Coordinates of N, CA and C in Angstrom, one line a residue:
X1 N -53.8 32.2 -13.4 CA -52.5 32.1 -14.1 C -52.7 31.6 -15.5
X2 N -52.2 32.5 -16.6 CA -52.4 32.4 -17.8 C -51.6 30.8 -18.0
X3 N -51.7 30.4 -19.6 CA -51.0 29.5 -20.3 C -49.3 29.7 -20.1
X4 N -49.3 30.6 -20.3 CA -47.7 31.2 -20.7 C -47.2 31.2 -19.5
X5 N -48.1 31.7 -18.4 CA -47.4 32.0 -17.2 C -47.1 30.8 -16.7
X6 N -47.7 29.8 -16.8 CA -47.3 28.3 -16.3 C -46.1 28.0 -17.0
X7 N -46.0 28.3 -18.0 CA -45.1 27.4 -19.1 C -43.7 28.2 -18.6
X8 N -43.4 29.4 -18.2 CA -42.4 30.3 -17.8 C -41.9 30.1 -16.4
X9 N -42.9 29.1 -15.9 CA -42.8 29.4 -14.3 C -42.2 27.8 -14.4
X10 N -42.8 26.8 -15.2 CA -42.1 25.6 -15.1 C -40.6 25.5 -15.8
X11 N -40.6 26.7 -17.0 CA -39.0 26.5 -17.2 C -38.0 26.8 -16.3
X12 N -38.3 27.7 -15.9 CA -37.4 28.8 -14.8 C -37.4 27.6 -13.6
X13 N -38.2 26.7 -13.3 CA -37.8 25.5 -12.0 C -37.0 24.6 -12.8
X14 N -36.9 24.2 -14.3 CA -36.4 23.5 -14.3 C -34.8 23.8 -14.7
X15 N -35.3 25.4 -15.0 CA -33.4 26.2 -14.8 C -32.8 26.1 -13.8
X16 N -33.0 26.4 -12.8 CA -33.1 26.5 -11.4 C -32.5 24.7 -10.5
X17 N -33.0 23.6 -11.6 CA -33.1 22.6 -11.1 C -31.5 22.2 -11.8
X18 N -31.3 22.4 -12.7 CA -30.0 22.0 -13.9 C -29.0 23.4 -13.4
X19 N -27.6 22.8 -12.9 CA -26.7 23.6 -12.7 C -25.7 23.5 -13.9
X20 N -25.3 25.1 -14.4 CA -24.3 24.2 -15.5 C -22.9 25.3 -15.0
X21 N -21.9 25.1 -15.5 CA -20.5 25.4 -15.4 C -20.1 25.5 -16.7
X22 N -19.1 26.7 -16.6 CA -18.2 27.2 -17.6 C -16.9 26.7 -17.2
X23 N -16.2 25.7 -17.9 CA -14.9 25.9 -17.7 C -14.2 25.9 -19.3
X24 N -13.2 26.5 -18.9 CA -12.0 26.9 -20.3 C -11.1 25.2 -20.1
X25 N -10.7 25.3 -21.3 CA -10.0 23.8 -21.5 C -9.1 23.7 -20.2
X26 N -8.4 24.2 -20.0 CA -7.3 24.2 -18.9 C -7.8 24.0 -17.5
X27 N -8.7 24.6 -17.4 CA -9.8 23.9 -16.1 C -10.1 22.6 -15.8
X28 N -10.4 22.3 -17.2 CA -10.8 21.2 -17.2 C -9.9 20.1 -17.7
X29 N -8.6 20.1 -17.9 CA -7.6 19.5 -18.4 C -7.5 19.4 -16.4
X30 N -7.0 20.1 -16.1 CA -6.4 20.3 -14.8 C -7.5 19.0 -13.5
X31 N -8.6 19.3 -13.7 CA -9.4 18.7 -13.3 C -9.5 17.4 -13.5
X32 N -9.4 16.9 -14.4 CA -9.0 15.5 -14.8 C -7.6 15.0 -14.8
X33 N -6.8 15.8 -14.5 CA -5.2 15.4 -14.5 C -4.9 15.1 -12.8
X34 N -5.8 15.8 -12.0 CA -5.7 15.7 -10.5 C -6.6 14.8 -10.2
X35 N -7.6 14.3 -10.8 CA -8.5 13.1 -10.6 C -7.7 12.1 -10.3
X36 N -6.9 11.8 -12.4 CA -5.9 11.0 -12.8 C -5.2 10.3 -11.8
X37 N -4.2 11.6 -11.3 CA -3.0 11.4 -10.5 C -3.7 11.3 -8.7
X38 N -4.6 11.4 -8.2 CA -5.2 10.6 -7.3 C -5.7 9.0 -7.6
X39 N -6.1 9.1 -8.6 CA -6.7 7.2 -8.7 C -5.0 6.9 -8.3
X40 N -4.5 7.2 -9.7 CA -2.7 6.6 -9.7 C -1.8 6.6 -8.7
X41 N -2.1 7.5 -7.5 CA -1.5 7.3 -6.4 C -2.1 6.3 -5.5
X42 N -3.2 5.5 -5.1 CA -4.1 4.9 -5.0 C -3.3 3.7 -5.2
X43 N -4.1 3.6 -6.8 CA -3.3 2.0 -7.4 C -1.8 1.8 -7.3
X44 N -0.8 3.0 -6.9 CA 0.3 2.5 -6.4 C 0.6 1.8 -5.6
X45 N 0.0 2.8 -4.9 CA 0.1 2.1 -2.9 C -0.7 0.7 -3.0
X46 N -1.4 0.4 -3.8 CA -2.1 -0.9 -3.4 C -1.0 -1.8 -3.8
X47 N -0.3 -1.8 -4.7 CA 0.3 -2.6 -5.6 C 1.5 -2.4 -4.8
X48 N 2.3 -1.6 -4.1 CA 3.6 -1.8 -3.2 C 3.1 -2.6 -2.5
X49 N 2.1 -2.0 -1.5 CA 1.1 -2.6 -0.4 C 1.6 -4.3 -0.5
X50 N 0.9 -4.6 -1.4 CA 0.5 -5.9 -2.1 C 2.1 -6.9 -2.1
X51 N 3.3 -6.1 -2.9 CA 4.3 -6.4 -2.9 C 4.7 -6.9 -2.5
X52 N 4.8 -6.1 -1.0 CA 5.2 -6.1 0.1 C 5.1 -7.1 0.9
X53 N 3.9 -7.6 0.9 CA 3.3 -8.6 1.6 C 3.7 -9.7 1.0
X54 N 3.5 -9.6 -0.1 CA 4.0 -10.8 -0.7 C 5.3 -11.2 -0.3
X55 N 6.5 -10.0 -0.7 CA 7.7 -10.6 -0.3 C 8.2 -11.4 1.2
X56 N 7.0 -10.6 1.8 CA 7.4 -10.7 3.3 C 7.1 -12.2 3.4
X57 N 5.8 -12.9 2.8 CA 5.4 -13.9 2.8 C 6.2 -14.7 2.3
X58 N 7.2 -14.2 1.3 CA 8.1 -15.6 1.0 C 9.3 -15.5 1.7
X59 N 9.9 -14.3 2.0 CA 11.4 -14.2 2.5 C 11.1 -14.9 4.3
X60 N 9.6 -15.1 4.9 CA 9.3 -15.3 6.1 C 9.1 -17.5 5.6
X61 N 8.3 -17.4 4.6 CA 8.2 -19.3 4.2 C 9.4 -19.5 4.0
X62 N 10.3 -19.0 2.8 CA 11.5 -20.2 3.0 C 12.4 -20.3 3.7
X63 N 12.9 -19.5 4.7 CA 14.0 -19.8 6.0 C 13.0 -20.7 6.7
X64 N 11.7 -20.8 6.9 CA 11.3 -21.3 8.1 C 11.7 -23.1 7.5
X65 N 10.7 -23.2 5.9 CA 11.1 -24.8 5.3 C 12.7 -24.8 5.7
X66 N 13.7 -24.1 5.4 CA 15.2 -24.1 5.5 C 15.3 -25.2 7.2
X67 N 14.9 -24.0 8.0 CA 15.2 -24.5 9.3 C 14.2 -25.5 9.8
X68 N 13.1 -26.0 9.6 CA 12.4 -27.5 9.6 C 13.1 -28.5 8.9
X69 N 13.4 -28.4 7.6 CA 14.2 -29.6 7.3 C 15.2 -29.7 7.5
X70 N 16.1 -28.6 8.2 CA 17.7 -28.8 8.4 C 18.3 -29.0 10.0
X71 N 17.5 -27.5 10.8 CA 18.0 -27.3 12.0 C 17.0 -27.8 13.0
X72 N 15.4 -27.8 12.6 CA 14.6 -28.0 13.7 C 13.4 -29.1 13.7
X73 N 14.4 -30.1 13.0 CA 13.9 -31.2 12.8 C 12.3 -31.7 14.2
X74 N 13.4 -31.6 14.9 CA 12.3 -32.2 16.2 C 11.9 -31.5 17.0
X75 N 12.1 -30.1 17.0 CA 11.6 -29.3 17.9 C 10.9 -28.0 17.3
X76 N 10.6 -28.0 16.0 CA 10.3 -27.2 15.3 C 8.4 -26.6 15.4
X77 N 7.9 -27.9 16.3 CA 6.7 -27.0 16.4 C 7.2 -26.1 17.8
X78 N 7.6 -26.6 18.7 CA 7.5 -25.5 19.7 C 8.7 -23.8 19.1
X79 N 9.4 -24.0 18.3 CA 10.3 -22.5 17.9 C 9.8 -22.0 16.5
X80 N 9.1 -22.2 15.9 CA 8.5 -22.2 15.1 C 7.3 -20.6 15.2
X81 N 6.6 -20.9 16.4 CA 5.7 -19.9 16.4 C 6.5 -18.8 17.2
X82 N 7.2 -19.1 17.8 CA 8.2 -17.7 18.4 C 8.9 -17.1 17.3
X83 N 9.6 -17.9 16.4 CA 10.7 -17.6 15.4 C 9.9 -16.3 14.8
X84 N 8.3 -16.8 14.2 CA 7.5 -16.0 13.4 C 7.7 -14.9 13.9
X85 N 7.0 -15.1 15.4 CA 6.9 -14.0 16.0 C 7.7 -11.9 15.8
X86 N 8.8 -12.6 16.2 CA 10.2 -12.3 16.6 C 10.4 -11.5 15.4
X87 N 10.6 -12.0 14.2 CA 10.7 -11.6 13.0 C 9.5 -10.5 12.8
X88 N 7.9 -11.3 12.8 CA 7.3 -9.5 12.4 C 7.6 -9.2 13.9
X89 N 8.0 -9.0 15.1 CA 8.3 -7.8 15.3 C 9.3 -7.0 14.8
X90 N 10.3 -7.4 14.5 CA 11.4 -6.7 13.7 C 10.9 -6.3 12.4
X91 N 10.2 -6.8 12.1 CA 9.7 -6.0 10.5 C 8.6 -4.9 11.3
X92 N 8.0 -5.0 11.5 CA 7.0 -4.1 12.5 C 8.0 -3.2 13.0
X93 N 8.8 -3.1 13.6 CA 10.2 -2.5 13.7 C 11.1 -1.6 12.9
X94 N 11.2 -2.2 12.0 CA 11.8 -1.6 10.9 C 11.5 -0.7 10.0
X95 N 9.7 -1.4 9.7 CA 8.4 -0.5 8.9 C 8.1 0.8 9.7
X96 N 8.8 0.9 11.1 CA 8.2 1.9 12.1 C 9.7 3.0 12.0
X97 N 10.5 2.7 11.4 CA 11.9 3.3 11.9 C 12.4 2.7 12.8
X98 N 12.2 1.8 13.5 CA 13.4 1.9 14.7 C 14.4 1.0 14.5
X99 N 14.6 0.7 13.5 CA 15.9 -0.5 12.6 C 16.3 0.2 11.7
X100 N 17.8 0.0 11.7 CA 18.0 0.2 10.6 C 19.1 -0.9 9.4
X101 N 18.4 -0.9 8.1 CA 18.8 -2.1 7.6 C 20.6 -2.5 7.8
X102 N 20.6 -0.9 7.3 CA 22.1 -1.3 6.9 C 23.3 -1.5 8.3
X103 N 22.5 -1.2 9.1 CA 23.2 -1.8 11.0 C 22.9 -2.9 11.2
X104 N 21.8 -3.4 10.7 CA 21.3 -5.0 10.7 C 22.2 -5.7 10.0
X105 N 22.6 -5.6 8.9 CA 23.7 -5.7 8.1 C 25.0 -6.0 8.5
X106 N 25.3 -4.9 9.1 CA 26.6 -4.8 9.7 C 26.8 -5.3 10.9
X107 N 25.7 -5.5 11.1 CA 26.0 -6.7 12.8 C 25.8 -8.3 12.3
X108 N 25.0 -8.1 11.0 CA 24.8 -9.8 11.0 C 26.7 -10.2 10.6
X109 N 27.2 -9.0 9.6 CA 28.8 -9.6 9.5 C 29.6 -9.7 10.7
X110 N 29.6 -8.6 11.1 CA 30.5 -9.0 12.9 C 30.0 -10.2 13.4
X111 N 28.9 -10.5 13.9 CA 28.7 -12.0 14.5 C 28.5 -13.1 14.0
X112 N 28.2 -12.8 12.4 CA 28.2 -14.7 11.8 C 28.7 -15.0 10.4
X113 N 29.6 -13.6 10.3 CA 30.7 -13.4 9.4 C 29.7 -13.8 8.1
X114 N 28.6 -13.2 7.9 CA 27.4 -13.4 6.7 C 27.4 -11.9 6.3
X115 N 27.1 -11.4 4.6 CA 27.1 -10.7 4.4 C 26.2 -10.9 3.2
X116 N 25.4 -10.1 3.0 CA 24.2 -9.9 2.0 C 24.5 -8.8 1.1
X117 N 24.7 -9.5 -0.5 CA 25.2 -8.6 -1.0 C 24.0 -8.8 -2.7
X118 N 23.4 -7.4 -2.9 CA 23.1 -7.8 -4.1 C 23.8 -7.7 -5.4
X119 N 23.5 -8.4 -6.3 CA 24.2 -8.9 -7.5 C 23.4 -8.0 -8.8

């Protein structure tokens, strides 16, 4: 094998080894705009996700301080871990469809004449 023949035979593997692609701007606009909009759907969900939890964490802590310092002075460790309970099931519940807020609503007014209104 001559000089040349080596030197033709090593380009050609290293053509062979390097893949290249033609795209027109719009390809490639498109390709990056569906990347984009996957990360961004992503960091959404994390960030409701996240929200979510949060809220649940406080709307779930302060009724409970509420009812330790007011209603369950002395018996609050034993209702305490049921209360929790009870509650995510009903959020677990609700997250699943089988609640619905606005009947939750409307029964909390029939029986304890409470109505939750935002401002």
């Amino acid at each position: 094998m001559s000089r040349a023949e080596m030197r033709r035979l090593q380009r050609e593997q290293k053509k062979s080894e390097t893949v290249t692609y033609n795209l027109t701007k719009a390809q490639l606009d498109a390709m990056v705009n569906e990347k984009f909009r996957d990360e961004l759907r992503k960091v959404k969900k994390e960030a409701t996700e996240d929200a979510v939890r949060t809220a649940m964490t406080l709307m779930l802590t302060l009724p409970l301080e509420v009812l330790i310092d007011h209603y369950w002075q002395k018996s609050c460790s034993d209702r305490i871990p049921k209360f929790t309970a009870h509650v995510i099931d009903y959020y677990k519940k609700w997250e699943s469809g089988e609640l619905d807020m606005d009947k939750l609503q409307a029964d909390l007014w029939e029986r304890g004449r409470v109505k939750i209104v935002e401002e």
